[in-house]
XYZ file of C-alpha atoms in Angstrom:
290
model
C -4.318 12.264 16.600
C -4.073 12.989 12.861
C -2.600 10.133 11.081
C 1.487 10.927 9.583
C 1.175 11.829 5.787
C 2.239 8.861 3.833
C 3.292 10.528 0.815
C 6.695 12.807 0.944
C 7.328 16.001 -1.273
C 10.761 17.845 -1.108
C 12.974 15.479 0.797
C 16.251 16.067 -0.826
C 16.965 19.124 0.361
C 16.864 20.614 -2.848
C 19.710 18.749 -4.014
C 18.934 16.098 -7.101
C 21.041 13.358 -7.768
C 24.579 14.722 -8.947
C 27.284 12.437 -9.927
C 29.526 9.917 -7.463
C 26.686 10.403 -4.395
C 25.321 6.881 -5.120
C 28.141 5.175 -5.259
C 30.177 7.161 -2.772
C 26.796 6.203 -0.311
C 26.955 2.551 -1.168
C 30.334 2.080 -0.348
C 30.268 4.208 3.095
C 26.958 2.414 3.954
C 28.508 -0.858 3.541
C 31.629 0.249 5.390
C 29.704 1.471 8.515
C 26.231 1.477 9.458
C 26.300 4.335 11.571
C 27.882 6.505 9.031
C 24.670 9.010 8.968
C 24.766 9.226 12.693
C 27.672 11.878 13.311
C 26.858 15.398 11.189
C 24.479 13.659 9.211
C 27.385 11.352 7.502
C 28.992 15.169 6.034
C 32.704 14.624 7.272
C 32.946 11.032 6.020
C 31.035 11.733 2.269
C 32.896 14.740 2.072
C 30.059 17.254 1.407
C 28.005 19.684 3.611
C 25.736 18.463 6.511
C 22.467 19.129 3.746
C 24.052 17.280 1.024
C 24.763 14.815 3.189
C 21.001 14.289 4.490
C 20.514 14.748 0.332
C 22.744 11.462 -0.435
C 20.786 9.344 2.510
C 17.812 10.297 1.357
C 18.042 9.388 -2.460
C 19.542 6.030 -1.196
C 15.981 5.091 0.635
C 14.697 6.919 -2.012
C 15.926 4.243 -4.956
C 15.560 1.551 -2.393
C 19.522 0.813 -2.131
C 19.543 1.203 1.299
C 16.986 1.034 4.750
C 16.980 1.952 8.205
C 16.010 1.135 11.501
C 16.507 2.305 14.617
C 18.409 -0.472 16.154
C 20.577 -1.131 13.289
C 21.306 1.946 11.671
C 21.479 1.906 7.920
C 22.383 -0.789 5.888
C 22.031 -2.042 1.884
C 19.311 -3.553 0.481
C 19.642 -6.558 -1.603
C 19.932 -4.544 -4.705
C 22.115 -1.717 -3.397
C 24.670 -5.002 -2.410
C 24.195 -5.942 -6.038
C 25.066 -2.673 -7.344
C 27.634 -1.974 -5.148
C 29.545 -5.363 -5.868
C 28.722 -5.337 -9.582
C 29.036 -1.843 -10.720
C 30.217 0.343 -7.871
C 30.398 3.465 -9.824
C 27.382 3.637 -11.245
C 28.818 2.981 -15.470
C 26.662 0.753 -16.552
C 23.374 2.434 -18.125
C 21.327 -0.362 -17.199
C 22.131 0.385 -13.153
C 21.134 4.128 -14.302
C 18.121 3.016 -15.646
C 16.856 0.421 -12.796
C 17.168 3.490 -9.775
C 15.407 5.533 -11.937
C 12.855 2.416 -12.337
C 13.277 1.961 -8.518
C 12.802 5.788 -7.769
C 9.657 6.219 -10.134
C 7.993 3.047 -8.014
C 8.507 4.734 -4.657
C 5.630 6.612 -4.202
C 5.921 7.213 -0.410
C 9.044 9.170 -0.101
C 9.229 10.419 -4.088
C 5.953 11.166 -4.633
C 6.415 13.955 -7.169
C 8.556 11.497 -9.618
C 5.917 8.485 -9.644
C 3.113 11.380 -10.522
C 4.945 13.105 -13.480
C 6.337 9.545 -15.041
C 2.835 7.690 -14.248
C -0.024 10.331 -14.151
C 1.390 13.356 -15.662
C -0.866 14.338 -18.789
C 1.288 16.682 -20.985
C 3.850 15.837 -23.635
C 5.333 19.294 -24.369
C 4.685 21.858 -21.397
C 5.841 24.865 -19.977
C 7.180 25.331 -15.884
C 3.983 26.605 -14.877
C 1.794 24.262 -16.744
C 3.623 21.405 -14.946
C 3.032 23.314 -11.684
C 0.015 23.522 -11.897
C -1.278 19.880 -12.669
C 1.090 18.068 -10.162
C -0.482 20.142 -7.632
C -3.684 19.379 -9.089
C -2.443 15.204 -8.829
C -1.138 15.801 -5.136
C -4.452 16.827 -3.855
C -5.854 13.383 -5.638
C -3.276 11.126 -3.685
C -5.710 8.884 -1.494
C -4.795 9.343 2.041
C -3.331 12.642 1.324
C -2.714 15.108 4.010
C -2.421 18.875 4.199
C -0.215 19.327 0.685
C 2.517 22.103 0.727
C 2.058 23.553 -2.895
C 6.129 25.073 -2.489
C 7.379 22.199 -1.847
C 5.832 20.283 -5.007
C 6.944 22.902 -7.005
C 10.701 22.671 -5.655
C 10.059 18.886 -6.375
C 9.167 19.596 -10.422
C 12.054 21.906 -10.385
C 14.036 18.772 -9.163
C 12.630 16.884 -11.566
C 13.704 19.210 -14.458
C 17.261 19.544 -13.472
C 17.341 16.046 -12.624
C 16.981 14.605 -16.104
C 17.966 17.335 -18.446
C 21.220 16.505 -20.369
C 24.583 18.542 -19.478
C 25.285 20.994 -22.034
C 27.985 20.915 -24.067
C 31.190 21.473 -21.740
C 29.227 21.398 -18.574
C 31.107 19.480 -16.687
C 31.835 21.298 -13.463
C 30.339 18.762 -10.546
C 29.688 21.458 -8.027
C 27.101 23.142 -10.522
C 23.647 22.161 -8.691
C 21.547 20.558 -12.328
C 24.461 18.008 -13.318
C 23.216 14.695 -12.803
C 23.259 11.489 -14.061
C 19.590 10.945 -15.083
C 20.654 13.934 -18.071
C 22.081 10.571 -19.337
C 19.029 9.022 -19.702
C 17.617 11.552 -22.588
C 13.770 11.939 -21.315
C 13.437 15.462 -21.530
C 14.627 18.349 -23.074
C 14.169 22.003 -23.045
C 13.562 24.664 -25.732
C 13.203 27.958 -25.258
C 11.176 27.255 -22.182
C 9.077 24.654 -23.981
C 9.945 20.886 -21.807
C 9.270 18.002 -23.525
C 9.468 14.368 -22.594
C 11.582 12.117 -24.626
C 11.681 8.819 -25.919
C 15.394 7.560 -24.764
C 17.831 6.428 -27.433
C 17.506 2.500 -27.713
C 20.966 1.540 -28.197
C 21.527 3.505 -24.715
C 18.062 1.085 -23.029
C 19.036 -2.269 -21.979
C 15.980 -4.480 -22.888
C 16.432 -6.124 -19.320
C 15.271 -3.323 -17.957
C 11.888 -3.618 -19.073
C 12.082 -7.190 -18.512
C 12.591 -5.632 -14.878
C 9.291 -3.284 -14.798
C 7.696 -6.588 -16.368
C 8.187 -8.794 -13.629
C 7.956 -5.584 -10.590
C 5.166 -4.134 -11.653
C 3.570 -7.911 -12.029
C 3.849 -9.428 -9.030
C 2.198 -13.078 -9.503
C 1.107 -12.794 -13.079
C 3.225 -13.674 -15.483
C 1.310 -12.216 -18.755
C 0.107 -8.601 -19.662
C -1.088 -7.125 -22.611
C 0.687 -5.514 -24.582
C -1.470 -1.843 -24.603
C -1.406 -2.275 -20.449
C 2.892 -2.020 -20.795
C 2.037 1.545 -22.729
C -0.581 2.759 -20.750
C -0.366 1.617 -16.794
C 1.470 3.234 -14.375
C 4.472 1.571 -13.454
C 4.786 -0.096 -16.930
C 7.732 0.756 -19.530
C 5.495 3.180 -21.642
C 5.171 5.029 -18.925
C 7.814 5.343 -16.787
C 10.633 5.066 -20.244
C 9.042 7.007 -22.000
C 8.438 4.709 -25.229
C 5.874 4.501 -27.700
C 4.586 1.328 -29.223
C 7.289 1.041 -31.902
C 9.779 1.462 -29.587
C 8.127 -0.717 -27.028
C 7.780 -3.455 -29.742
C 11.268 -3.698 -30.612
C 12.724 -4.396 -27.098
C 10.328 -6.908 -26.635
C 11.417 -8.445 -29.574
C 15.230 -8.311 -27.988
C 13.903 -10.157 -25.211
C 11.704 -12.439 -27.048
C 15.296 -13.401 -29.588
C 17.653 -13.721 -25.959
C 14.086 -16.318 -24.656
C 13.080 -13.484 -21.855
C 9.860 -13.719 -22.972
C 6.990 -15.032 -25.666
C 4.758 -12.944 -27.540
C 1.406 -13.865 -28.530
C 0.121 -11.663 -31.541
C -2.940 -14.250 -32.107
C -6.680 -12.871 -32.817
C -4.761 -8.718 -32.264
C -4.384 -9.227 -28.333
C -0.967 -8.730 -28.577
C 0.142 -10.729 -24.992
C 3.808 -11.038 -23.220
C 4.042 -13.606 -21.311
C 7.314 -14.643 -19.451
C 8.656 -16.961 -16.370
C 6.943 -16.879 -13.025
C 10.451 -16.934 -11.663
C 11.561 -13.712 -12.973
C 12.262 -10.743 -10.125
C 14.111 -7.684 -9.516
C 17.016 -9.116 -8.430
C 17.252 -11.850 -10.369
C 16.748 -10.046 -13.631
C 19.943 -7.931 -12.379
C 21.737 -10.661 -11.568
C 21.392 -12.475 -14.589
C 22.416 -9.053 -16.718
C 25.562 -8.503 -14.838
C 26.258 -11.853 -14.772
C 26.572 -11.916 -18.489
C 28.020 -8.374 -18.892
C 30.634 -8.698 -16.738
C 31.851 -11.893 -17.393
């Protein structure tokens, strides 16, 4: 008996993220557990039977929701959070936390933790990108048999996922308008992708108070080149450079997140024990939407 492939490559049906699925899932998840159950949830979201499996899957995906076979589907903590704090998705920093929570799911997104955490090019063409995350697939330990087509669908996802809407492009049904375009971390010219670092003033500094204490678990100190260079950290899965990396420290180090030690050039961040996921979130929308 060959053991089930842990890793997952072209679950969404070929449909990324588009606008009002999230929140449209939260609310029907916490409505009714058993809302995928009858057509796949299509009659009660609204949208065809394969959009429908699209919307449960990028809820598991993000970790907002989780199944089991006695009880159906139901919210995770952080999907409650969302769901109670900003239930249609406004706030960038919710944006930015399921793309944090999708990037860290390696089992059943495994294409978006390889090109934020391992993926080596800067500026690259379609086939270039091809090419390498097929290359990274076949290094996954554990890996089984691979299906090449379906990690290229999966890079195509990624592409449509995060580029920006253009101009006027507004019309919902179009299959590349998503969110994540808000999140400015790539862009495309004349065929030529590159990955982006985001705006600032559109980054919440929580957030990578958030990969600080995730990607941590138990420590509570890092150094400073480790947050640019290891997978799961801020440089990596933001997108930032150590200027830009610097100065939202320095936001959280003003608001007491954290302390920075720049003694003898090691450059640590150090910051409460206590510190999680949730918390962090908690403590952001507690103060935002007060």
């Amino acid at each position: 008996m060959t053991e089930k492939n842990k890793y997952r490559f072209k679950g969404h049906e070929t449909f990324v993220l588009r606008e009002g699925w999230l929140n449209k899932g939260l609310s029907e998840v916490d409505r009714d557990g058993k809302v995928f159950s009858e057509n796949y949830g299509a009659d009660v979201l609204g949208v065809g039977p394969n959009m429908a499996k699209a919307i449960r899957y990028w809820l598991r995906a993000a970790e907002l929701s989780e199944e089991g076979l006695k009880t159906g589907v139901k919210l995770t903590e952080m999907g409650k959070l969302i769901l109670e704090c900003d239930p249609y998705i406004e706030d960038m920093f919710t944006l930015w936390i399921i793309h944090c929570r999708i990037v860290a799911n390696i089992e059943q997104v495994t294409a978006w933790n390889l090109f934020f955490n391992r993926f080596s090019y800067e500026e690259f063409e379609k086939e270039q990108l091809y090419e390498e995350m097929k290359e990274l697939s076949t290094e996954l330990p554990g890996v089984g048999e691979v299906s090449f087509k379906s990690v290229e669908d999966d890079c195509d996802a990624i592409l449509h996922m995060y580029m920006p809407k253009k101009g006027k492009e507004s019309n919902p049904e179009e299959k590349n308008i998503s969110p994540f375009g808000k999140l400015g971390l790539l862009r495309n010219h004349n065929g030529i992708y590159e990955r982006r670092q985001p705006d600032l003033n559109r980054l919440p500094e929580e957030v990578v108070l958030y990969l600080l204490a995730q990607t941590n678990h138990g420590k509570n100190s890092v150094y400073l080149e480790d947050l640019l260079e290891l997978p799961g950290g801020p440089g990596r899965v933001l997108c930032l450079k150590r200027t830009a990396l610097l100065e939202l420290l320095e936001r959280l180090e003003a608001k007491g997140h954290i302390t920075m030690n720049r003694t003898a050039g090691l450059n640590m961040v150090y910051w409460d024990k206590q510190w999680n996921g949730i918390s962090i979130a908690q403590e952001y929308y507690r103060k935002n939407n007060s």
